[in-house]
Amino acid sequence: MTNKLNDDTLMALKIAFSYMPKAIEVTKYEYGERYITVLEHIETVREELISNDVDPEEVYGEINADIAPNSSY
């Protein structure tokens, strides 16, 4: 069983994730030989959010509610 993060730590992770590039934006051209490592880091953070009952696709809108577009569904 995975330990849940406390509220402050989870909020910090959400904020950091909202500034991370989307996986589709990570290319060898932009990140060089480290692009695989960057993709792995993004996936690690996504998995931690999911294990704490947070939908990674909703994080940006939660953190940046004032500038995020309205949901389309």
PDB file of N, CA, C and O in Angstrom:
ATOM      1  N   MET A   1       0.837  -1.183   0.000  1.00  0.00           N
ATOM      2  CA  MET A   1       0.000   0.000   0.000  1.00  0.00           C
ATOM      3  C   MET A   1       0.884   1.248   0.000  1.00  0.00           C
ATOM      4  O   MET A   1       1.848   1.346   0.737  1.00  0.00           O
ATOM      5  N   THR A   2       0.539   2.218  -0.817  1.00  0.00           N
ATOM      6  CA  THR A   2       1.296   3.449  -0.945  1.00  0.00           C
ATOM      7  C   THR A   2       0.887   4.428   0.149  1.00  0.00           C
ATOM      8  O   THR A   2      -0.293   4.591   0.431  1.00  0.00           O
ATOM      9  N   ASN A   3       1.873   5.096   0.735  1.00  0.00           N
ATOM     10  CA  ASN A   3       1.577   6.122   1.724  1.00  0.00           C
ATOM     11  C   ASN A   3       1.074   7.366   1.017  1.00  0.00           C
ATOM     12  O   ASN A   3       1.646   7.789   0.009  1.00  0.00           O
ATOM     13  N   LYS A   4       0.028   7.958   1.557  1.00  0.00           N
ATOM     14  CA  LYS A   4      -0.521   9.188   0.990  1.00  0.00           C
ATOM     15  C   LYS A   4       0.315  10.374   1.452  1.00  0.00           C
ATOM     16  O   LYS A   4       0.817  10.404   2.574  1.00  0.00           O
ATOM     17  N   LEU A   5       0.459  11.355   0.588  1.00  0.00           N
ATOM     18  CA  LEU A   5       1.191  12.568   0.920  1.00  0.00           C
ATOM     19  C   LEU A   5       0.315  13.473   1.785  1.00  0.00           C
ATOM     20  O   LEU A   5      -0.909  13.489   1.628  1.00  0.00           O
ATOM     21  N   ASN A   6       0.961  14.258   2.655  1.00  0.00           N
ATOM     22  CA  ASN A   6       0.164  15.220   3.419  1.00  0.00           C
ATOM     23  C   ASN A   6      -0.278  16.345   2.483  1.00  0.00           C
ATOM     24  O   ASN A   6       0.246  16.490   1.369  1.00  0.00           O
ATOM     25  N   ASP A   7      -1.228  17.144   2.912  1.00  0.00           N
ATOM     26  CA  ASP A   7      -1.835  18.161   2.043  1.00  0.00           C
ATOM     27  C   ASP A   7      -0.825  19.165   1.492  1.00  0.00           C
ATOM     28  O   ASP A   7      -0.892  19.526   0.322  1.00  0.00           O
ATOM     29  N   ASP A   8       0.107  19.625   2.332  1.00  0.00           N
ATOM     30  CA  ASP A   8       1.093  20.608   1.871  1.00  0.00           C
ATOM     31  C   ASP A   8       2.032  20.013   0.825  1.00  0.00           C
ATOM     32  O   ASP A   8       2.346  20.656  -0.175  1.00  0.00           O
ATOM     33  N   THR A   9       2.467  18.789   1.046  1.00  0.00           N
ATOM     34  CA  THR A   9       3.361  18.125   0.095  1.00  0.00           C
ATOM     35  C   THR A   9       2.637  17.854  -1.219  1.00  0.00           C
ATOM     36  O   THR A   9       3.199  18.073  -2.300  1.00  0.00           O
ATOM     37  N   LEU A  10       1.403  17.426  -1.137  1.00  0.00           N
ATOM     38  CA  LEU A  10       0.624  17.164  -2.348  1.00  0.00           C
ATOM     39  C   LEU A  10       0.402  18.456  -3.136  1.00  0.00           C
ATOM     40  O   LEU A  10       0.527  18.472  -4.360  1.00  0.00           O
ATOM     41  N   MET A  11       0.117  19.550  -2.448  1.00  0.00           N
ATOM     42  CA  MET A  11      -0.063  20.834  -3.139  1.00  0.00           C
ATOM     43  C   MET A  11       1.238  21.268  -3.805  1.00  0.00           C
ATOM     44  O   MET A  11       1.226  21.734  -4.941  1.00  0.00           O
ATOM     45  N   ALA A  12       2.367  21.069  -3.136  1.00  0.00           N
ATOM     46  CA  ALA A  12       3.664  21.412  -3.732  1.00  0.00           C
ATOM     47  C   ALA A  12       3.915  20.578  -4.987  1.00  0.00           C
ATOM     48  O   ALA A  12       4.400  21.093  -6.003  1.00  0.00           O
ATOM     49  N   LEU A  13       3.564  19.302  -4.947  1.00  0.00           N
ATOM     50  CA  LEU A  13       3.735  18.433  -6.107  1.00  0.00           C
ATOM     51  C   LEU A  13       2.833  18.886  -7.255  1.00  0.00           C
ATOM     52  O   LEU A  13       3.253  18.910  -8.414  1.00  0.00           O
ATOM     53  N   LYS A  14       1.608  19.273  -6.934  1.00  0.00           N
ATOM     54  CA  LYS A  14       0.690  19.768  -7.967  1.00  0.00           C
ATOM     55  C   LYS A  14       1.240  21.031  -8.619  1.00  0.00           C
ATOM     56  O   LYS A  14       1.186  21.185  -9.848  1.00  0.00           O
ATOM     57  N   ILE A  15       1.750  21.948  -7.810  1.00  0.00           N
ATOM     58  CA  ILE A  15       2.304  23.194  -8.349  1.00  0.00           C
ATOM     59  C   ILE A  15       3.491  22.885  -9.264  1.00  0.00           C
ATOM     60  O   ILE A  15       3.570  23.397 -10.383  1.00  0.00           O
ATOM     61  N   ALA A  16       4.396  22.040  -8.803  1.00  0.00           N
ATOM     62  CA  ALA A  16       5.560  21.687  -9.623  1.00  0.00           C
ATOM     63  C   ALA A  16       5.121  21.019 -10.923  1.00  0.00           C
ATOM     64  O   ALA A  16       5.650  21.327 -11.997  1.00  0.00           O
ATOM     65  N   PHE A  17       4.140  20.128 -10.835  1.00  0.00           N
ATOM     66  CA  PHE A  17       3.661  19.425 -12.024  1.00  0.00           C
ATOM     67  C   PHE A  17       3.048  20.388 -13.025  1.00  0.00           C
ATOM     68  O   PHE A  17       3.187  20.211 -14.240  1.00  0.00           O
ATOM     69  N   SER A  18       2.391  21.426 -12.538  1.00  0.00           N
ATOM     70  CA  SER A  18       1.758  22.369 -13.457  1.00  0.00           C
ATOM     71  C   SER A  18       2.780  23.142 -14.288  1.00  0.00           C
ATOM     72  O   SER A  18       2.447  23.686 -15.333  1.00  0.00           O
ATOM     73  N   TYR A  19       4.041  23.179 -13.834  1.00  0.00           N
ATOM     74  CA  TYR A  19       5.102  23.853 -14.588  1.00  0.00           C
ATOM     75  C   TYR A  19       5.931  22.892 -15.439  1.00  0.00           C
ATOM     76  O   TYR A  19       6.762  23.335 -16.231  1.00  0.00           O
ATOM     77  N   MET A  20       5.716  21.598 -15.269  1.00  0.00           N
ATOM     78  CA  MET A  20       6.462  20.612 -16.055  1.00  0.00           C
ATOM     79  C   MET A  20       5.936  20.608 -17.490  1.00  0.00           C
ATOM     80  O   MET A  20       4.758  20.882 -17.725  1.00  0.00           O
ATOM     81  N   PRO A  21       6.804  20.263 -18.441  1.00  0.00           N
ATOM     82  CA  PRO A  21       6.299  20.150 -19.816  1.00  0.00           C
ATOM     83  C   PRO A  21       5.370  18.943 -19.938  1.00  0.00           C
ATOM     84  O   PRO A  21       5.456  17.995 -19.165  1.00  0.00           O
ATOM     85  N   LYS A  22       4.468  19.013 -20.876  1.00  0.00           N
ATOM     86  CA  LYS A  22       3.637  17.855 -21.206  1.00  0.00           C
ATOM     87  C   LYS A  22       4.543  16.846 -21.912  1.00  0.00           C
ATOM     88  O   LYS A  22       5.475  17.219 -22.635  1.00  0.00           O
ATOM     89  N   ALA A  23       4.263  15.571 -21.713  1.00  0.00           N
ATOM     90  CA  ALA A  23       5.108  14.536 -22.316  1.00  0.00           C
ATOM     91  C   ALA A  23       5.215  14.699 -23.829  1.00  0.00           C
ATOM     92  O   ALA A  23       6.278  14.462 -24.408  1.00  0.00           O
ATOM     93  N   ILE A  24       4.142  15.126 -24.470  1.00  0.00           N
ATOM     94  CA  ILE A  24       4.156  15.284 -25.927  1.00  0.00           C
ATOM     95  C   ILE A  24       5.106  16.398 -26.372  1.00  0.00           C
ATOM     96  O   ILE A  24       5.565  16.419 -27.510  1.00  0.00           O
ATOM     97  N   GLU A  25       5.434  17.311 -25.462  1.00  0.00           N
ATOM     98  CA  GLU A  25       6.343  18.416 -25.779  1.00  0.00           C
ATOM     99  C   GLU A  25       7.811  18.034 -25.635  1.00  0.00           C
ATOM    100  O   GLU A  25       8.698  18.783 -26.048  1.00  0.00           O
ATOM    101  N   VAL A  26       8.090  16.892 -25.037  1.00  0.00           N
ATOM    102  CA  VAL A  26       9.468  16.482 -24.768  1.00  0.00           C
ATOM    103  C   VAL A  26       9.999  15.721 -25.973  1.00  0.00           C
ATOM    104  O   VAL A  26       9.543  14.626 -26.285  1.00  0.00           O
ATOM    105  N   THR A  27      10.949  16.336 -26.644  1.00  0.00           N
ATOM    106  CA  THR A  27      11.544  15.724 -27.833  1.00  0.00           C
ATOM    107  C   THR A  27      13.063  15.690 -27.689  1.00  0.00           C
ATOM    108  O   THR A  27      13.644  16.414 -26.876  1.00  0.00           O
ATOM    109  N   LYS A  28      13.676  14.854 -28.475  1.00  0.00           N
ATOM    110  CA  LYS A  28      15.134  14.774 -28.490  1.00  0.00           C
ATOM    111  C   LYS A  28      15.725  16.099 -28.967  1.00  0.00           C
ATOM    112  O   LYS A  28      16.775  16.526 -28.496  1.00  0.00           O
ATOM    113  N   TYR A  29      15.025  16.775 -29.866  1.00  0.00           N
ATOM    114  CA  TYR A  29      15.495  18.053 -30.377  1.00  0.00           C
ATOM    115  C   TYR A  29      15.575  19.094 -29.257  1.00  0.00           C
ATOM    116  O   TYR A  29      16.537  19.831 -29.142  1.00  0.00           O
ATOM    117  N   GLU A  30      14.552  19.141 -28.398  1.00  0.00           N
ATOM    118  CA  GLU A  30      14.493  20.127 -27.319  1.00  0.00           C
ATOM    119  C   GLU A  30      15.362  19.749 -26.124  1.00  0.00           C
ATOM    120  O   GLU A  30      15.940  20.611 -25.478  1.00  0.00           O
ATOM    121  N   TYR A  31      15.417  18.467 -25.788  1.00  0.00           N
ATOM    122  CA  TYR A  31      16.063  18.025 -24.557  1.00  0.00           C
ATOM    123  C   TYR A  31      17.328  17.203 -24.768  1.00  0.00           C
ATOM    124  O   TYR A  31      17.944  16.764 -23.800  1.00  0.00           O
ATOM    125  N   GLY A  32      17.691  16.975 -26.008  1.00  0.00           N
ATOM    126  CA  GLY A  32      18.908  16.223 -26.296  1.00  0.00           C
ATOM    127  C   GLY A  32      18.803  14.794 -25.792  1.00  0.00           C
ATOM    128  O   GLY A  32      17.724  14.207 -25.753  1.00  0.00           O
ATOM    129  N   GLU A  33      19.922  14.259 -25.381  1.00  0.00           N
ATOM    130  CA  GLU A  33      19.970  12.860 -24.931  1.00  0.00           C
ATOM    131  C   GLU A  33      19.213  12.636 -23.624  1.00  0.00           C
ATOM    132  O   GLU A  33      18.943  11.504 -23.257  1.00  0.00           O
ATOM    133  N   ARG A  34      18.847  13.700 -22.901  1.00  0.00           N
ATOM    134  CA  ARG A  34      18.136  13.576 -21.631  1.00  0.00           C
ATOM    135  C   ARG A  34      16.630  13.433 -21.814  1.00  0.00           C
ATOM    136  O   ARG A  34      15.903  13.322 -20.843  1.00  0.00           O
ATOM    137  N   TYR A  35      16.143  13.432 -23.030  1.00  0.00           N
ATOM    138  CA  TYR A  35      14.698  13.425 -23.223  1.00  0.00           C
ATOM    139  C   TYR A  35      14.028  12.210 -22.600  1.00  0.00           C
ATOM    140  O   TYR A  35      12.931  12.317 -22.042  1.00  0.00           O
ATOM    141  N   ILE A  36      14.678  11.049 -22.607  1.00  0.00           N
ATOM    142  CA  ILE A  36      14.108   9.844 -21.985  1.00  0.00           C
ATOM    143  C   ILE A  36      14.016  10.038 -20.472  1.00  0.00           C
ATOM    144  O   ILE A  36      13.013   9.701 -19.848  1.00  0.00           O
ATOM    145  N   THR A  37      15.047  10.612 -19.880  1.00  0.00           N
ATOM    146  CA  THR A  37      15.049  10.882 -18.441  1.00  0.00           C
ATOM    147  C   THR A  37      13.938  11.850 -18.071  1.00  0.00           C
ATOM    148  O   THR A  37      13.232  11.654 -17.074  1.00  0.00           O
ATOM    149  N   VAL A  38      13.749  12.885 -18.870  1.00  0.00           N
ATOM    150  CA  VAL A  38      12.682  13.860 -18.612  1.00  0.00           C
ATOM    151  C   VAL A  38      11.323  13.181 -18.680  1.00  0.00           C
ATOM    152  O   VAL A  38      10.461  13.394 -17.814  1.00  0.00           O
ATOM    153  N   LEU A  39      11.117  12.336 -19.672  1.00  0.00           N
ATOM    154  CA  LEU A  39       9.851  11.595 -19.780  1.00  0.00           C
ATOM    155  C   LEU A  39       9.640  10.690 -18.564  1.00  0.00           C
ATOM    156  O   LEU A  39       8.517  10.589 -18.053  1.00  0.00           O
ATOM    157  N   GLU A  40      10.688  10.052 -18.098  1.00  0.00           N
ATOM    158  CA  GLU A  40      10.580   9.203 -16.904  1.00  0.00           C
ATOM    159  C   GLU A  40      10.215  10.028 -15.672  1.00  0.00           C
ATOM    160  O   GLU A  40       9.411   9.599 -14.854  1.00  0.00           O
ATOM    161  N   HIS A  41      10.791  11.213 -15.542  1.00  0.00           N
ATOM    162  CA  HIS A  41      10.466  12.085 -14.414  1.00  0.00           C
ATOM    163  C   HIS A  41       9.003  12.515 -14.456  1.00  0.00           C
ATOM    164  O   HIS A  41       8.322  12.505 -13.415  1.00  0.00           O
ATOM    165  N   ILE A  42       8.534  12.876 -15.618  1.00  0.00           N
ATOM    166  CA  ILE A  42       7.127  13.263 -15.766  1.00  0.00           C
ATOM    167  C   ILE A  42       6.226  12.103 -15.373  1.00  0.00           C
ATOM    168  O   ILE A  42       5.249  12.277 -14.634  1.00  0.00           O
ATOM    169  N   GLU A  43       6.551  10.904 -15.816  1.00  0.00           N
ATOM    170  CA  GLU A  43       5.741   9.730 -15.501  1.00  0.00           C
ATOM    171  C   GLU A  43       5.776   9.424 -14.006  1.00  0.00           C
ATOM    172  O   GLU A  43       4.750   9.053 -13.424  1.00  0.00           O
ATOM    173  N   THR A  44       6.911   9.601 -13.370  1.00  0.00           N
ATOM    174  CA  THR A  44       7.011   9.375 -11.927  1.00  0.00           C
ATOM    175  C   THR A  44       6.086  10.316 -11.159  1.00  0.00           C
ATOM    176  O   THR A  44       5.370   9.894 -10.243  1.00  0.00           O
ATOM    177  N   VAL A  45       6.076  11.573 -11.544  1.00  0.00           N
ATOM    178  CA  VAL A  45       5.205  12.543 -10.866  1.00  0.00           C
ATOM    179  C   VAL A  45       3.741  12.219 -11.144  1.00  0.00           C
ATOM    180  O   VAL A  45       2.910  12.256 -10.229  1.00  0.00           O
ATOM    181  N   ARG A  46       3.404  11.872 -12.375  1.00  0.00           N
ATOM    182  CA  ARG A  46       2.026  11.497 -12.707  1.00  0.00           C
ATOM    183  C   ARG A  46       1.563  10.316 -11.856  1.00  0.00           C
ATOM    184  O   ARG A  46       0.457  10.327 -11.320  1.00  0.00           O
ATOM    185  N   GLU A  47       2.414   9.307 -11.723  1.00  0.00           N
ATOM    186  CA  GLU A  47       2.054   8.121 -10.941  1.00  0.00           C
ATOM    187  C   GLU A  47       1.830   8.469  -9.471  1.00  0.00           C
ATOM    188  O   GLU A  47       0.921   7.938  -8.835  1.00  0.00           O
ATOM    189  N   GLU A  48       2.652   9.367  -8.939  1.00  0.00           N
ATOM    190  CA  GLU A  48       2.491   9.774  -7.537  1.00  0.00           C
ATOM    191  C   GLU A  48       1.186  10.548  -7.353  1.00  0.00           C
ATOM    192  O   GLU A  48       0.477  10.362  -6.358  1.00  0.00           O
ATOM    193  N   LEU A  49       0.852  11.402  -8.305  1.00  0.00           N
ATOM    194  CA  LEU A  49      -0.426  12.111  -8.227  1.00  0.00           C
ATOM    195  C   LEU A  49      -1.583  11.119  -8.261  1.00  0.00           C
ATOM    196  O   LEU A  49      -2.509  11.210  -7.442  1.00  0.00           O
ATOM    197  N   ILE A  50      -1.538  10.188  -9.175  1.00  0.00           N
ATOM    198  CA  ILE A  50      -2.606   9.190  -9.297  1.00  0.00           C
ATOM    199  C   ILE A  50      -2.722   8.377  -8.014  1.00  0.00           C
ATOM    200  O   ILE A  50      -3.831   8.116  -7.540  1.00  0.00           O
ATOM    201  N   SER A  51      -1.595   8.003  -7.425  1.00  0.00           N
ATOM    202  CA  SER A  51      -1.648   7.204  -6.195  1.00  0.00           C
ATOM    203  C   SER A  51      -2.212   7.999  -5.020  1.00  0.00           C
ATOM    204  O   SER A  51      -2.591   7.429  -4.004  1.00  0.00           O
ATOM    205  N   ASN A  52      -2.285   9.324  -5.183  1.00  0.00           N
ATOM    206  CA  ASN A  52      -2.875  10.188  -4.163  1.00  0.00           C
ATOM    207  C   ASN A  52      -4.249  10.699  -4.601  1.00  0.00           C
ATOM    208  O   ASN A  52      -4.714  11.746  -4.150  1.00  0.00           O
ATOM    209  N   ASP A  53      -4.877   9.943  -5.501  1.00  0.00           N
ATOM    210  CA  ASP A  53      -6.238  10.232  -5.963  1.00  0.00           C
ATOM    211  C   ASP A  53      -6.378  11.589  -6.644  1.00  0.00           C
ATOM    212  O   ASP A  53      -7.392  12.266  -6.499  1.00  0.00           O
ATOM    213  N   VAL A  54      -5.355  11.984  -7.389  1.00  0.00           N
ATOM    214  CA  VAL A  54      -5.378  13.236  -8.126  1.00  0.00           C
ATOM    215  C   VAL A  54      -5.265  12.905  -9.610  1.00  0.00           C
ATOM    216  O   VAL A  54      -4.379  12.161 -10.025  1.00  0.00           O
ATOM    217  N   ASP A  55      -6.174  13.459 -10.418  1.00  0.00           N
ATOM    218  CA  ASP A  55      -6.127  13.287 -11.866  1.00  0.00           C
ATOM    219  C   ASP A  55      -5.104  14.278 -12.432  1.00  0.00           C
ATOM    220  O   ASP A  55      -5.334  15.490 -12.376  1.00  0.00           O
ATOM    221  N   PRO A  56      -3.982  13.792 -12.965  1.00  0.00           N
ATOM    222  CA  PRO A  56      -2.959  14.711 -13.485  1.00  0.00           C
ATOM    223  C   PRO A  56      -3.486  15.665 -14.559  1.00  0.00           C
ATOM    224  O   PRO A  56      -2.978  16.785 -14.695  1.00  0.00           O
ATOM    225  N   GLU A  57      -4.492  15.239 -15.289  1.00  0.00           N
ATOM    226  CA  GLU A  57      -5.040  16.089 -16.352  1.00  0.00           C
ATOM    227  C   GLU A  57      -5.804  17.287 -15.803  1.00  0.00           C
ATOM    228  O   GLU A  57      -6.047  18.258 -16.522  1.00  0.00           O
ATOM    229  N   GLU A  58      -6.184  17.242 -14.543  1.00  0.00           N
ATOM    230  CA  GLU A  58      -6.953  18.321 -13.927  1.00  0.00           C
ATOM    231  C   GLU A  58      -6.087  19.262 -13.083  1.00  0.00           C
ATOM    232  O   GLU A  58      -6.570  20.291 -12.620  1.00  0.00           O
ATOM    233  N   VAL A  59      -4.827  18.921 -12.874  1.00  0.00           N
ATOM    234  CA  VAL A  59      -3.967  19.690 -11.979  1.00  0.00           C
ATOM    235  C   VAL A  59      -3.763  21.119 -12.466  1.00  0.00           C
ATOM    236  O   VAL A  59      -3.884  22.073 -11.691  1.00  0.00           O
ATOM    237  N   TYR A  60      -3.463  21.319 -13.732  1.00  0.00           N
ATOM    238  CA  TYR A  60      -3.203  22.672 -14.240  1.00  0.00           C
ATOM    239  C   TYR A  60      -4.396  23.581 -13.997  1.00  0.00           C
ATOM    240  O   TYR A  60      -4.242  24.707 -13.546  1.00  0.00           O
ATOM    241  N   GLY A  61      -5.582  23.085 -14.275  1.00  0.00           N
ATOM    242  CA  GLY A  61      -6.779  23.887 -14.064  1.00  0.00           C
ATOM    243  C   GLY A  61      -7.030  24.205 -12.609  1.00  0.00           C
ATOM    244  O   GLY A  61      -7.538  25.275 -12.272  1.00  0.00           O
ATOM    245  N   GLU A  62      -6.681  23.281 -11.729  1.00  0.00           N
ATOM    246  CA  GLU A  62      -6.849  23.524 -10.291  1.00  0.00           C
ATOM    247  C   GLU A  62      -5.862  24.585  -9.798  1.00  0.00           C
ATOM    248  O   GLU A  62      -6.231  25.502  -9.068  1.00  0.00           O
ATOM    249  N   ILE A  63      -4.614  24.470 -10.209  1.00  0.00           N
ATOM    250  CA  ILE A  63      -3.574  25.389  -9.754  1.00  0.00           C
ATOM    251  C   ILE A  63      -3.724  26.756 -10.405  1.00  0.00           C
ATOM    252  O   ILE A  63      -3.459  27.780  -9.789  1.00  0.00           O
ATOM    253  N   ASN A  64      -4.143  26.790 -11.643  1.00  0.00           N
ATOM    254  CA  ASN A  64      -4.258  28.043 -12.402  1.00  0.00           C
ATOM    255  C   ASN A  64      -5.695  28.302 -12.819  1.00  0.00           C
ATOM    256  O   ASN A  64      -5.970  28.609 -13.984  1.00  0.00           O
ATOM    257  N   ALA A  65      -6.596  28.221 -11.882  1.00  0.00           N
ATOM    258  CA  ALA A  65      -8.024  28.351 -12.184  1.00  0.00           C
ATOM    259  C   ALA A  65      -8.371  29.670 -12.866  1.00  0.00           C
ATOM    260  O   ALA A  65      -9.280  29.734 -13.699  1.00  0.00           O
ATOM    261  N   ASP A  66      -7.627  30.717 -12.568  1.00  0.00           N
ATOM    262  CA  ASP A  66      -7.926  32.023 -13.134  1.00  0.00           C
ATOM    263  C   ASP A  66      -7.559  32.150 -14.612  1.00  0.00           C
ATOM    264  O   ASP A  66      -8.105  33.011 -15.314  1.00  0.00           O
ATOM    265  N   ILE A  67      -6.668  31.276 -15.110  1.00  0.00           N
ATOM    266  CA  ILE A  67      -6.264  31.387 -16.516  1.00  0.00           C
ATOM    267  C   ILE A  67      -6.516  30.125 -17.324  1.00  0.00           C
ATOM    268  O   ILE A  67      -6.308  30.109 -18.528  1.00  0.00           O
ATOM    269  N   ALA A  68      -6.955  29.067 -16.670  1.00  0.00           N
ATOM    270  CA  ALA A  68      -7.187  27.799 -17.377  1.00  0.00           C
ATOM    271  C   ALA A  68      -8.514  27.863 -18.130  1.00  0.00           C
ATOM    272  O   ALA A  68      -9.479  28.459 -17.656  1.00  0.00           O
ATOM    273  N   PRO A  69      -8.559  27.262 -19.309  1.00  0.00           N
ATOM    274  CA  PRO A  69      -9.828  27.224 -20.048  1.00  0.00           C
ATOM    275  C   PRO A  69     -10.835  26.342 -19.329  1.00  0.00           C
ATOM    276  O   PRO A  69     -10.464  25.459 -18.553  1.00  0.00           O
ATOM    277  N   ASN A  70     -12.097  26.608 -19.567  1.00  0.00           N
ATOM    278  CA  ASN A  70     -13.147  25.769 -18.972  1.00  0.00           C
ATOM    279  C   ASN A  70     -13.066  24.367 -19.549  1.00  0.00           C
ATOM    280  O   ASN A  70     -12.674  24.163 -20.681  1.00  0.00           O
ATOM    281  N   SER A  71     -13.470  23.401 -18.751  1.00  0.00           N
ATOM    282  CA  SER A  71     -13.481  22.018 -19.199  1.00  0.00           C
ATOM    283  C   SER A  71     -14.463  21.850 -20.343  1.00  0.00           C
ATOM    284  O   SER A  71     -15.511  22.501 -20.382  1.00  0.00           O
ATOM    285  N   SER A  72     -14.136  20.960 -21.264  1.00  0.00           N
ATOM    286  CA  SER A  72     -15.027  20.739 -22.403  1.00  0.00           C
ATOM    287  C   SER A  72     -15.934  19.545 -22.198  1.00  0.00           C
ATOM    288  O   SER A  72     -16.661  19.151 -23.089  1.00  0.00           O
ATOM    289  N   TYR A  73     -15.891  18.930 -21.027  1.00  0.00           N
ATOM    290  CA  TYR A  73     -16.767  17.787 -20.788  1.00  0.00           C
ATOM    291  C   TYR A  73     -17.521  17.926 -19.497  1.00  0.00           C
ATOM    292  O   TYR A  73     -17.394  18.784 -18.723  1.00  0.00           O
TER     293      TYR A  73
END
